[in-house]
mmCIF file of C-alpha atoms in Angstrom:
data_model
loop_
_atom_site.group_PDB
_atom_site.id
_atom_site.type_symbol
_atom_site.label_atom_id
_atom_site.label_comp_id
_atom_site.label_asym_id
_atom_site.label_seq_id
_atom_site.Cartn_x
_atom_site.Cartn_y
_atom_site.Cartn_z
ATOM 1 C CA MET A 1072 0.000 0.000 0.000
ATOM 2 C CA THR A 1073 1.383 3.395 -0.973
ATOM 3 C CA PRO A 1074 1.637 6.276 1.530
ATOM 4 C CA GLN A 1075 -1.150 8.039 -0.349
ATOM 5 C CA GLU A 1076 -3.426 4.999 -0.069
ATOM 6 C CA THR A 1077 -2.645 4.710 3.635
ATOM 7 C CA TYR A 1078 -3.409 8.386 4.118
ATOM 8 C CA LEU A 1079 -6.702 8.103 2.231
ATOM 9 C CA ARG A 1080 -7.676 5.095 4.339
ATOM 10 C CA THR A 1081 -6.953 7.118 7.485
ATOM 11 C CA LEU A 1082 -9.014 10.016 6.158
ATOM 12 C CA THR A 1083 -11.882 7.675 5.351
ATOM 13 C CA GLU A 1084 -11.868 6.225 8.861
ATOM 14 C CA GLU A 1085 -11.710 9.659 10.468
ATOM 15 C CA SER A 1086 -14.460 11.017 8.232
ATOM 16 C CA LYS A 1087 -16.721 8.176 9.373
ATOM 17 C CA ARG A 1088 -15.987 9.060 13.002
ATOM 18 C CA LEU A 1089 -16.670 12.731 12.244
ATOM 19 C CA ILE A 1090 -20.037 11.834 10.774
ATOM 20 C CA GLN A 1091 -20.795 9.752 13.847
ATOM 21 C CA GLY A 1092 -19.732 12.653 16.069
ATOM 22 C CA THR A 1093 -16.950 10.766 17.828
ATOM 23 C CA ILE A 1094 -14.274 13.350 16.973
ATOM 24 C CA ALA A 1095 -14.854 16.744 18.529
ATOM 25 C CA ARG A 1096 -14.997 19.680 16.138
ATOM 26 C CA ASN A 1097 -12.232 21.464 18.072
ATOM 27 C CA THR A 1098 -10.006 18.430 17.581
ATOM 28 C CA VAL A 1099 -10.496 18.675 13.832
ATOM 29 C CA VAL A 1100 -9.795 22.417 13.941
ATOM 30 C CA GLY A 1101 -6.637 21.694 15.933
ATOM 31 C CA TYR A 1102 -5.488 19.047 13.458
ATOM 32 C CA ARG A 1103 -6.054 21.449 10.577
ATOM 33 C CA TYR A 1104 -4.098 24.216 12.324
ATOM 34 C CA ASP A 1105 -1.218 21.888 13.222
ATOM 35 C CA TRP A 1106 -1.011 20.566 9.663
ATOM 36 C CA THR A 1107 -1.078 24.089 8.226
ATOM 37 C CA MET A 1108 1.773 25.139 10.514
ATOM 38 C CA PHE A 1109 3.840 22.037 9.678
ATOM 39 C CA GLU A 1110 3.240 22.466 5.959
ATOM 40 C CA ALA A 1111 4.228 26.161 6.086
ATOM 41 C CA TRP A 1112 7.378 25.285 8.028
ATOM 42 C CA CYS A 1113 8.300 22.638 5.454
ATOM 43 C CA ASN A 1114 7.713 25.075 2.613
ATOM 44 C CA ARG A 1115 9.924 27.671 4.322
ATOM 45 C CA TYR A 1116 12.820 25.198 4.373
ATOM 46 C CA ALA A 1117 12.038 23.490 1.026
ATOM 47 C CA LEU A 1118 11.158 20.184 2.721
ATOM 48 C CA VAL A 1119 8.444 17.739 1.699
ATOM 49 C CA PRO A 1120 5.564 17.707 4.209
ATOM 50 C CA PHE A 1121 3.894 14.525 2.944
ATOM 51 C CA PRO A 1122 5.052 11.926 3.138
ATOM 52 C CA ALA A 1123 7.358 13.509 5.656
ATOM 53 C CA ASP A 1124 10.766 12.055 6.243
ATOM 54 C CA PRO A 1125 11.259 11.198 9.950
ATOM 55 C CA GLU A 1126 14.183 13.624 10.042
ATOM 56 C CA THR A 1127 11.886 16.411 8.808
ATOM 57 C CA VAL A 1128 9.455 15.740 11.645
ATOM 58 C CA LEU A 1129 12.311 15.682 14.153
ATOM 59 C CA LEU A 1130 13.641 19.001 12.865
ATOM 60 C CA TYR A 1131 10.165 20.538 13.074
ATOM 61 C CA LEU A 1132 9.658 19.352 16.649
ATOM 62 C CA THR A 1133 13.106 20.594 17.615
ATOM 63 C CA ASP A 1134 12.263 23.985 16.123
ATOM 64 C CA LEU A 1135 9.025 24.080 18.148
ATOM 65 C CA ILE A 1136 10.989 23.344 21.328
ATOM 66 C CA HIS A 1137 13.377 26.191 20.554
ATOM 67 C CA GLN A 1138 10.438 28.527 20.088
ATOM 68 C CA GLY A 1139 9.126 27.602 23.524
#
């Protein structure tokens, strides 16, 4: 299974839970915000956000720690 297929499967499962009301709206808003921030950070440093290399995620988290 490709990363894209895995991601789509995850989205499908989460969308079903959203429809059922098992994921809070604020959680979805938080996910969207977090993804937007990660994607912007990757773009700033010319890194690929998806599928993200583990080193990219580590660098992003390290940057967040440095920001406080």
